[in-house]
GROMACS .gro file of C-alpha atoms in nm:
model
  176
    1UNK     CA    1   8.593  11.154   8.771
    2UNK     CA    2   8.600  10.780   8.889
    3UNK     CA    3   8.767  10.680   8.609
    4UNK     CA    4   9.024  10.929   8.698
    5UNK     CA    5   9.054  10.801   9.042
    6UNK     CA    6   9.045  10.455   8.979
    7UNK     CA    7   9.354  10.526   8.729
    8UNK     CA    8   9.521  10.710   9.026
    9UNK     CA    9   9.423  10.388   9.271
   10UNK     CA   10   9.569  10.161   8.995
   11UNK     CA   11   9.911  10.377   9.006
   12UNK     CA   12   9.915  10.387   9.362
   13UNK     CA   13   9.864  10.028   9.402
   14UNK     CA   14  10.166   9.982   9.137
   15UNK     CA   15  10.407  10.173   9.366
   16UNK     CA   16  10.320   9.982   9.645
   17UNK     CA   17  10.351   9.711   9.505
   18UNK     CA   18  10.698   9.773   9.419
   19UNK     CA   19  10.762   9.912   9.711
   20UNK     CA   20  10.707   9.580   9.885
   21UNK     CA   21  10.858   9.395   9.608
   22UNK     CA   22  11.185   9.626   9.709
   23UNK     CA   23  11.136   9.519  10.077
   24UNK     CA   24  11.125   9.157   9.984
   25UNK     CA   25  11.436   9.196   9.738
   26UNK     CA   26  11.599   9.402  10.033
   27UNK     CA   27  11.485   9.078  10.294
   28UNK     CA   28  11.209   9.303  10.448
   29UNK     CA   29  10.954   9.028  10.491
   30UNK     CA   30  10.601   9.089  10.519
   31UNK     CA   31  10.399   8.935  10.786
   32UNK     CA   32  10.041   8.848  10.848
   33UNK     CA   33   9.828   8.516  10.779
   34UNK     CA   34   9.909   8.584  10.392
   35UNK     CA   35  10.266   8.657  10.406
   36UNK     CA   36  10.324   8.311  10.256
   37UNK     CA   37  10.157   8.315   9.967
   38UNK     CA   38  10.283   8.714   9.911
   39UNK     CA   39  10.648   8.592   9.969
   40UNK     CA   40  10.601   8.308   9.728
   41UNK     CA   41  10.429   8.482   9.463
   42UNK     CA   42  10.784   8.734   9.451
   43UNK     CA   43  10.987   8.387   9.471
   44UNK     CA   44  10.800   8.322   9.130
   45UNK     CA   45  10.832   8.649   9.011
   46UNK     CA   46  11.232   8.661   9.059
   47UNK     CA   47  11.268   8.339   8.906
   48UNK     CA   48  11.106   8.455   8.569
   49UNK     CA   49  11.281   8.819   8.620
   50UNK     CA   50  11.612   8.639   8.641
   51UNK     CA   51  11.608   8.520   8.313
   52UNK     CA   52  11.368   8.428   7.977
   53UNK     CA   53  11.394   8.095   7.802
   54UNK     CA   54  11.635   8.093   7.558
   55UNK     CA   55  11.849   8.422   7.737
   56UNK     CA   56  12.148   8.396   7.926
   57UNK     CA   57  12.171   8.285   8.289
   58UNK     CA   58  12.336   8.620   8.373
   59UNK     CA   59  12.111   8.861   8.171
   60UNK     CA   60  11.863   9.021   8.403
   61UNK     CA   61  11.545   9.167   8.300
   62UNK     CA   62  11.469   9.531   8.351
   63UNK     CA   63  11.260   9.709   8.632
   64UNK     CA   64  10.954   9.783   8.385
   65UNK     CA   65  10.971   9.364   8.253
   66UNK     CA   66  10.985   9.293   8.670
   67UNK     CA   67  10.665   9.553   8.697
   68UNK     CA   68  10.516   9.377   8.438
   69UNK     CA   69  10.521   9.042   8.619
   70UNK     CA   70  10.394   9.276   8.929
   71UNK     CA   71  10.100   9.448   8.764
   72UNK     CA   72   9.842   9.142   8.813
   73UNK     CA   73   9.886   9.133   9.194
   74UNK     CA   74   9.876   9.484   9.204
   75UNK     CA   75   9.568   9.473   9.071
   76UNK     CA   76   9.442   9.245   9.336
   77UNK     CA   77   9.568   9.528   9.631
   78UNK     CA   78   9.357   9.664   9.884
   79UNK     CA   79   9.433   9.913  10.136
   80UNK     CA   80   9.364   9.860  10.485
   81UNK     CA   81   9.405  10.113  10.782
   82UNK     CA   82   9.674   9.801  10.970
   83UNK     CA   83   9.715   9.570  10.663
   84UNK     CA   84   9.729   9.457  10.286
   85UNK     CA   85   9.461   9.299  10.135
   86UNK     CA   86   9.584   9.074   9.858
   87UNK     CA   87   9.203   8.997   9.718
   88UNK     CA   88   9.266   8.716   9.512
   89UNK     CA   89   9.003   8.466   9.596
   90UNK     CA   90   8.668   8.589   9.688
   91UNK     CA   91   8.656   8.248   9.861
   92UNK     CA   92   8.910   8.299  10.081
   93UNK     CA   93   8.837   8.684  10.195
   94UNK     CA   94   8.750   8.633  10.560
   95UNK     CA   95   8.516   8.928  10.565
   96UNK     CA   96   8.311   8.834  10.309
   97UNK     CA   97   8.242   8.528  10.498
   98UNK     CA   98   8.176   8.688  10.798
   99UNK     CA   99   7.921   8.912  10.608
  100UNK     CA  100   7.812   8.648  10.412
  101UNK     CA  101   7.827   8.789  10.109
  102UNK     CA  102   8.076   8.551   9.919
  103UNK     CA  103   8.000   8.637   9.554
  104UNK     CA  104   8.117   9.008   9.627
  105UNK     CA  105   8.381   9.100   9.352
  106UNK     CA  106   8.589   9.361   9.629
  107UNK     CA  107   8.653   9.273   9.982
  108UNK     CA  108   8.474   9.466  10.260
  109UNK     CA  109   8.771   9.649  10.402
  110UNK     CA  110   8.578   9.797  10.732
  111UNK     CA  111   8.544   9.430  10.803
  112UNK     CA  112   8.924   9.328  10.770
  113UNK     CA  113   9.014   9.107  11.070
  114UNK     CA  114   9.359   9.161  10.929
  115UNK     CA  115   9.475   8.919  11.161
  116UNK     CA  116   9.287   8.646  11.068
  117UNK     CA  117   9.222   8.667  10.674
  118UNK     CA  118   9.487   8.453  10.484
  119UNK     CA  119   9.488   8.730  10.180
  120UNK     CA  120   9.580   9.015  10.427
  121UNK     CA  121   9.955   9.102  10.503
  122UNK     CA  122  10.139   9.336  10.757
  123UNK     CA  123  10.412   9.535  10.671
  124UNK     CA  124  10.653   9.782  10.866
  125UNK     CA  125  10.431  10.093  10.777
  126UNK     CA  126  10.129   9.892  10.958
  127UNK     CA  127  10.345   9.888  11.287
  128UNK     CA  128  10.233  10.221  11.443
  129UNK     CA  129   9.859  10.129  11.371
  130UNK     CA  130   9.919   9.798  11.566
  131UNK     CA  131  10.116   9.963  11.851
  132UNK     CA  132   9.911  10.209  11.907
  133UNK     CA  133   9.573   9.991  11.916
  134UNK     CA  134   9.760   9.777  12.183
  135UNK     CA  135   9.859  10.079  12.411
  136UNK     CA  136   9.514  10.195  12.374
  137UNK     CA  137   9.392   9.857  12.486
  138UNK     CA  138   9.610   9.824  12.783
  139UNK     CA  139   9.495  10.152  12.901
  140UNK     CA  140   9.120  10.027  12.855
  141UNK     CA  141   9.189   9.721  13.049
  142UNK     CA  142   9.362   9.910  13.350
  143UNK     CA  143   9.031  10.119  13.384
  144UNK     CA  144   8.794   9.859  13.426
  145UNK     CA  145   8.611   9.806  13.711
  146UNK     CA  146   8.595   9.482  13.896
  147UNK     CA  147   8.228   9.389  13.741
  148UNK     CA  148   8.297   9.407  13.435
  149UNK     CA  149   8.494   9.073  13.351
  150UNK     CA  150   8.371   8.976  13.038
  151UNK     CA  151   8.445   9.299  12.874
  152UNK     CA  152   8.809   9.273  13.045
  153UNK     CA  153   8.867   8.935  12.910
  154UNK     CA  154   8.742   9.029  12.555
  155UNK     CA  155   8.973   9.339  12.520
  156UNK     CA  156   9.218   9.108  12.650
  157UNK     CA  157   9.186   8.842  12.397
  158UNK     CA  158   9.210   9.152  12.148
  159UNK     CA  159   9.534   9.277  12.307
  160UNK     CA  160   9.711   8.963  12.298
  161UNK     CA  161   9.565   8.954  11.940
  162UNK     CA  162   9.753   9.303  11.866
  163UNK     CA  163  10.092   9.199  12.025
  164UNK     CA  164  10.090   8.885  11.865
  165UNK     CA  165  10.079   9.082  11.495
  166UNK     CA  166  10.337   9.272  11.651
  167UNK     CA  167  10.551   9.009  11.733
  168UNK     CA  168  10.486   8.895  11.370
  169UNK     CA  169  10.566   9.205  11.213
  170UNK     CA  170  10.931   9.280  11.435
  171UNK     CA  171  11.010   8.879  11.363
  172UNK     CA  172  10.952   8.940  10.991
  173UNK     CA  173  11.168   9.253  11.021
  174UNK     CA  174  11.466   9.099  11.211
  175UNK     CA  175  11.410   9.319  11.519
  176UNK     CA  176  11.403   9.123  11.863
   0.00000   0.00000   0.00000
């Protein structure tokens, strides 16, 4: 059964990958400390899909050749509930750090700080997940009483964490 699964995670991870790829193509930019290195990883990837050595300049390569050229960083795709996680360096992942485990092979997902971790990325289907944690936060902050000031200021750092990702994510979309 979890080779079955895994096969099914391995499909999923293809489609979203395209799917992105298809955002990028279609100047849908991702956002998020690893945006970058996403975005320049697809430059790569439509240079060699534009043409092979030796073929003509105006002979394009098909979808399944492009896929092809996908199927490693798909392979590197994790799923988080407000982000991508592009695990591609174990040295990099932020949570393993934090948990101090940096040999781990997979990142530890329930520690994502998504906003933080340069392998993570934010796309338009993370924007309700973000919006919603801010409104949540803002309501938080509005009920809390005078003594409690350190706990005000800390879901207030966290807020203007959220809306800053947000910000991100509607610059990377071409929304205002």
């Amino acid at each position: 059964m979890l080779a079955e699964v895994g096969k099914l995670e391995a499909e999923r991870n293809k489609d979203l990958t395209w799917q992105v790829w298809q955002d990028y193509k279609n100047g849908r930019m991702p956002a998020g400390p690893g945006a970058k290195g996403l975005m320049d990883f697809f430059a790569s990837v439509d240079g060699q899909a534009g043409r092979s050595p030796g073929q003509a300049p105006n002979v394009k390569r098909s979808d399944q050749e492009v896929m092809n050229l996908l199927a490693k960083r798909a392979r590197t795709l994790h799923l988080g509930v407000a982000s991508y996680c592009w695990f591609i360096d174990p040295s990099k992942a932020l949570c393993l750090k934090l948990a101090g485990t940096p040999g781990a092979t997979e990142p530890l997902v329930g520690m994502c700080d998504a906003a933080r971790c340069p392998q993570a990325t934010h796309h338009p289907c993370h924007r309700p997940v973000w919006a919603a944690s801010a409104e949540n936060k803002k309501v938080f902050i509005a009920s809390i009483g005078r003594g409690q000031n350190a706990e005000k200021v800390r879901l207030q750092s966290e807020l203007d964490r959220d809306l800053r990702v947000l910000t991100e994510l509607d610059a990377a979309a071409g929304r205002n």
